[in-house]
Short mmCIF file of N, CA, C and O in Angstrom, two decimals:
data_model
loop_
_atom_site.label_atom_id
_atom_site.label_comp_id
_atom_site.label_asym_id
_atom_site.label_seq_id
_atom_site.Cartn_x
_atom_site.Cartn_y
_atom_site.Cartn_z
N UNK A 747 58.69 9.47 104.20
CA UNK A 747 59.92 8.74 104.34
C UNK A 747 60.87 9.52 105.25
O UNK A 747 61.50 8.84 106.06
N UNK A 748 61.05 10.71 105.23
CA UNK A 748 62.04 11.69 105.69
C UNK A 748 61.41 11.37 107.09
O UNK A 748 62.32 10.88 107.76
N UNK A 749 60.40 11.41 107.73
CA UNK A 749 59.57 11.79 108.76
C UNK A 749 60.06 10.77 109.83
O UNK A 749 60.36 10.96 111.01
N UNK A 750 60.07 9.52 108.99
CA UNK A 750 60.39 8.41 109.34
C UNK A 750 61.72 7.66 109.43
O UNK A 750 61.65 6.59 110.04
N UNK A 751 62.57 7.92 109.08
CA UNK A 751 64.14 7.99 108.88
C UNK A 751 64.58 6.54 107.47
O UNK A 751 65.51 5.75 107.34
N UNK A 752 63.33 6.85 106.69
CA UNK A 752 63.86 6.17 105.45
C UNK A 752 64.45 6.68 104.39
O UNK A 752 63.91 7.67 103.89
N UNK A 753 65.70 6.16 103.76
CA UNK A 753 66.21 6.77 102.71
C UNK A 753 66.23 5.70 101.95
O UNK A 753 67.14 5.90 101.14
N UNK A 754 65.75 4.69 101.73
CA UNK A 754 65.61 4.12 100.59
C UNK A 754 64.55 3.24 100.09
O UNK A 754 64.33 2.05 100.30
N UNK A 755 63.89 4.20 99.30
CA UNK A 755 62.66 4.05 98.20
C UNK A 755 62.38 3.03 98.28
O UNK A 755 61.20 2.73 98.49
N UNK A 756 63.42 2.04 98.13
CA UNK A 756 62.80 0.35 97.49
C UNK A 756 61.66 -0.09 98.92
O UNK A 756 60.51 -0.54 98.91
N UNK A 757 62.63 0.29 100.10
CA UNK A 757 62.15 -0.03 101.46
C UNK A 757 60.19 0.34 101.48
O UNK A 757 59.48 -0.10 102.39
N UNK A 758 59.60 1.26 100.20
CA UNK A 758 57.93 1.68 100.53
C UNK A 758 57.37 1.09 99.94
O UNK A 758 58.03 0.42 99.15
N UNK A 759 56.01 0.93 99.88
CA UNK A 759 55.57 0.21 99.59
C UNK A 759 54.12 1.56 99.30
O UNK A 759 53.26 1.80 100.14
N UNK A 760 54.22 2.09 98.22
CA UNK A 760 52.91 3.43 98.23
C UNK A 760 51.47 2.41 97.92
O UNK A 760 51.31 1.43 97.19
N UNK A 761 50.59 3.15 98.82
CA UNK A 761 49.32 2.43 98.08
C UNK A 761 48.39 3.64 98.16
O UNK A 761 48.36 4.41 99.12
N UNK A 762 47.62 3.75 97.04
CA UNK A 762 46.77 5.07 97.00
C UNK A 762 45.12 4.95 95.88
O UNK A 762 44.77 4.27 94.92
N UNK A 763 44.58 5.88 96.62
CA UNK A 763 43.19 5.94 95.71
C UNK A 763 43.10 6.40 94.44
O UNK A 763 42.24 6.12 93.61
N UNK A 764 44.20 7.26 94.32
CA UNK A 764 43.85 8.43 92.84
C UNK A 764 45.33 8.25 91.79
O UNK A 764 46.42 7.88 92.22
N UNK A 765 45.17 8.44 90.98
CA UNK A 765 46.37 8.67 90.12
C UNK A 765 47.03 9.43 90.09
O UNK A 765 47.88 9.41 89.20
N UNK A 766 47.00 10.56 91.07
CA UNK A 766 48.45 11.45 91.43
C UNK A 766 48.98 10.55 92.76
O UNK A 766 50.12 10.83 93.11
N UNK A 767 48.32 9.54 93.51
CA UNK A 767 48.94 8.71 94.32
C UNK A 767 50.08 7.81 93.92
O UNK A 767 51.22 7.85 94.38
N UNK A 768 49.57 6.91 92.93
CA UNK A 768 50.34 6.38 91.95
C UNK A 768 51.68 7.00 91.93
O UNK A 768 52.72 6.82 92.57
N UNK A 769 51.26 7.90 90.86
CA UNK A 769 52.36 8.59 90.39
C UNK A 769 53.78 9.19 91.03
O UNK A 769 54.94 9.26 90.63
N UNK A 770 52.91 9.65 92.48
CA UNK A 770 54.03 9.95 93.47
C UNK A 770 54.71 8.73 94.06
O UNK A 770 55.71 9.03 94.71
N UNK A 771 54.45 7.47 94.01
CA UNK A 771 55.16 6.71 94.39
C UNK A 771 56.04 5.93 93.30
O UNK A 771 56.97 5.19 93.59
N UNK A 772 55.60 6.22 91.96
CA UNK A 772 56.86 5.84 90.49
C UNK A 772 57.64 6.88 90.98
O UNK A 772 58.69 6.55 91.53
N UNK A 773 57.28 8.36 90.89
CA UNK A 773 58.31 9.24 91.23
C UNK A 773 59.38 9.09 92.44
O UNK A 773 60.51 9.50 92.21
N UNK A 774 59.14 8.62 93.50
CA UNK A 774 59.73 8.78 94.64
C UNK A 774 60.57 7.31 94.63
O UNK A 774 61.34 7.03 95.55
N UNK A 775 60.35 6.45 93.55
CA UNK A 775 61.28 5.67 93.43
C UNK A 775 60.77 4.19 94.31
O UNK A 775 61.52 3.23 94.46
N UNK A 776 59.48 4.23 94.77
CA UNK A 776 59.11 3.13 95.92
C UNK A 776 58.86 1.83 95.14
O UNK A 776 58.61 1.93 93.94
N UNK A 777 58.91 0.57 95.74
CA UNK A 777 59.10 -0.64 95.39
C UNK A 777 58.17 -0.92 94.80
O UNK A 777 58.22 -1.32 93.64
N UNK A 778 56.95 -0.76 95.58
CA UNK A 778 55.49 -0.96 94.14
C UNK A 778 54.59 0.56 94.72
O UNK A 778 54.71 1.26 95.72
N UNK A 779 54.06 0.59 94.02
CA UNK A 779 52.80 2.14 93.81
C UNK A 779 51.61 1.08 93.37
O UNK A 779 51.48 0.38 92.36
N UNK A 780 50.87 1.24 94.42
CA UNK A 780 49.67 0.33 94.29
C UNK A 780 48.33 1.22 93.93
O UNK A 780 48.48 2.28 94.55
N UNK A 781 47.62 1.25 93.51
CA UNK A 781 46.42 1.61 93.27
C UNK A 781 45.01 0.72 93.75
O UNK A 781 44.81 -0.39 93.27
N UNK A 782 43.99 1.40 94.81
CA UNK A 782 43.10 0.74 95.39
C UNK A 782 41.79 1.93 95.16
O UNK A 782 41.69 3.16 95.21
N UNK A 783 40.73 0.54 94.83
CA UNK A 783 39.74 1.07 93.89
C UNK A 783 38.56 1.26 94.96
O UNK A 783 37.45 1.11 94.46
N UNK A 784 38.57 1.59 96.42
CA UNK A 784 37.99 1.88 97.30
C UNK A 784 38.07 3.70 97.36
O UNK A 784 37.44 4.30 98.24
N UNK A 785 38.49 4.09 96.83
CA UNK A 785 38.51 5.67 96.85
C UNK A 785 37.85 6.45 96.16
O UNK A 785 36.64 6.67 96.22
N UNK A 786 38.94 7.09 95.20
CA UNK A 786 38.65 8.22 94.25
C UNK A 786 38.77 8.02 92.58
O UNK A 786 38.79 8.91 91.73
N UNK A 787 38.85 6.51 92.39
CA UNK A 787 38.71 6.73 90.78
C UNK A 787 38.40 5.08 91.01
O UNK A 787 38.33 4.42 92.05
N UNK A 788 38.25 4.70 89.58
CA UNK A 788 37.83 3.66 89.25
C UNK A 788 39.05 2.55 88.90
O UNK A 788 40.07 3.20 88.72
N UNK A 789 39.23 1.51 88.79
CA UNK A 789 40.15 0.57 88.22
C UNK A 789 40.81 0.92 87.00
O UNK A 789 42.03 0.94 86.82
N UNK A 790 39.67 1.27 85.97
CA UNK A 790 40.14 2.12 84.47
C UNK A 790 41.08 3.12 84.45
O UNK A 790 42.10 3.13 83.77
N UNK A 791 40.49 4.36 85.61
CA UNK A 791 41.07 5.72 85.76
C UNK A 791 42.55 4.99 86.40
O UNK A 791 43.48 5.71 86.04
N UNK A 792 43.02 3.91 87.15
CA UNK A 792 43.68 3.84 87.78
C UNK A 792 45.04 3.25 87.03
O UNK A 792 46.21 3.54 87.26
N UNK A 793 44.47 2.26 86.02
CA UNK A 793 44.85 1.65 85.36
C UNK A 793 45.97 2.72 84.39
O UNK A 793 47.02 2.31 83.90
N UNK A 794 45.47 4.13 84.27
CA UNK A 794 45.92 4.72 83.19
C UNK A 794 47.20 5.18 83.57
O UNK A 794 48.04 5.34 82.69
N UNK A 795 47.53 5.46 84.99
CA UNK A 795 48.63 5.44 85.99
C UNK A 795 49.77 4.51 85.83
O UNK A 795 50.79 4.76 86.47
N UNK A 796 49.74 3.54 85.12
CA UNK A 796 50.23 2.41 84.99
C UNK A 796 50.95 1.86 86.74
O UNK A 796 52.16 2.04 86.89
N UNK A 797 50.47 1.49 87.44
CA UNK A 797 50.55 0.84 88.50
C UNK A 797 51.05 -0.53 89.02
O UNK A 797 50.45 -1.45 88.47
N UNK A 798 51.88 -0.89 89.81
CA UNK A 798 52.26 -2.43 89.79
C UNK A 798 50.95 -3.25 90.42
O UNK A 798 50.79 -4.47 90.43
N UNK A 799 50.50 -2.73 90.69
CA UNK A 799 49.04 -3.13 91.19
C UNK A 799 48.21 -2.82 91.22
O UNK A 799 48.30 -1.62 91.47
N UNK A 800 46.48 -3.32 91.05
CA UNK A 800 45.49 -2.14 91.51
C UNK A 800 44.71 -3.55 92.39
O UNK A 800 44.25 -4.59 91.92
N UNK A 801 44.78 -3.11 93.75
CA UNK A 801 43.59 -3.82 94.54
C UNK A 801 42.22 -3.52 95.02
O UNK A 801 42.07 -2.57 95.79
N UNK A 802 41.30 -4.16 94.68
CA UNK A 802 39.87 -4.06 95.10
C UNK A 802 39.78 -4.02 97.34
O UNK A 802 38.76 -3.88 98.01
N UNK A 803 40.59 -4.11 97.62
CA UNK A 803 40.39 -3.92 98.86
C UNK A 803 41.80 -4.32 99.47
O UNK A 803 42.60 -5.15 99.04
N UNK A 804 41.89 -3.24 100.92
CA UNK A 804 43.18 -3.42 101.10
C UNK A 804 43.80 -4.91 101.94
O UNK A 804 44.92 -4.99 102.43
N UNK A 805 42.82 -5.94 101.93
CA UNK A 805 43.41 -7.06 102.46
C UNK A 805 43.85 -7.90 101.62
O UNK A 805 44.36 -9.00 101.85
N UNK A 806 43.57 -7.15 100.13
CA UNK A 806 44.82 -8.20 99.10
C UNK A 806 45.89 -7.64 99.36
O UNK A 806 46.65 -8.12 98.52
N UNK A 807 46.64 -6.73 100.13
CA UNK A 807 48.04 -6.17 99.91
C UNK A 807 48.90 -7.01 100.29
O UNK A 807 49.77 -7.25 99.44
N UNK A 808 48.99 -7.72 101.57
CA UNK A 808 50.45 -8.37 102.07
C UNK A 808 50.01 -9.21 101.11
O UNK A 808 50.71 -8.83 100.17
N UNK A 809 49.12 -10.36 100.54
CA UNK A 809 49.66 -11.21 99.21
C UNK A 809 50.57 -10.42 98.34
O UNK A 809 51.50 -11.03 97.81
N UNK A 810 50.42 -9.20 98.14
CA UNK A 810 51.07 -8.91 97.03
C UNK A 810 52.61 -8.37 97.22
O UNK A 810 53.36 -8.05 96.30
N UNK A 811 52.88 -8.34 98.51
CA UNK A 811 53.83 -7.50 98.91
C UNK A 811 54.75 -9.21 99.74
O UNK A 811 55.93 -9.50 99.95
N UNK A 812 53.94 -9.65 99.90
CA UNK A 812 54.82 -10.39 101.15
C UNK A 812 56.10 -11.41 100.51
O UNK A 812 56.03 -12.11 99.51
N UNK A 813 57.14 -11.27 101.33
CA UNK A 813 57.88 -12.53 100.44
C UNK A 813 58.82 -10.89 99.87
O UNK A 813 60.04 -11.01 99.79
N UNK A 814 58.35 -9.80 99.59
CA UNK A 814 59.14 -9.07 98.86
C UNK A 814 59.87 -7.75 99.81
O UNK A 814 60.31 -6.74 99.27
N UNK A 815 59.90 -7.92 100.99
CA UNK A 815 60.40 -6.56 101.94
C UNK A 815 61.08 -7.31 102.52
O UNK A 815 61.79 -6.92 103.44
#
């Protein structure tokens, strides 16, 4: 975000393989923290993250996002 000249959280949209991905995007305050089961853990493992999402591949994302940025 810094890198990029964003200062506000709501503005991201995190999407990640693992559950410290997740997590860093509840922490950092971003609009949804997505979890995608193409990586490093499973839907279950991902699930435990509690996530606003978990997608099986990343061309479900703008459904899930669009309409909301």
């Amino acid at each position: 975000m810094q890198q990029h000249g964003i200062t506000d959280a709501q503005e991201v949209v995190k999407v990640g393989d693992s559950i410290i991905d997740i997590e860093e995007g509840r922490n950092a305050g971003c609009r949804f923290s997505i979890g995608i089961t193409t990586g490093a853990h499973t839907r279950s493992q991902l699930q435990s993250a509690r996530p606003d999402h978990i997608l099986g591949d990343l061309m479900e994302l703008l459904p899930v996002i669009e309409g909301t940025i």
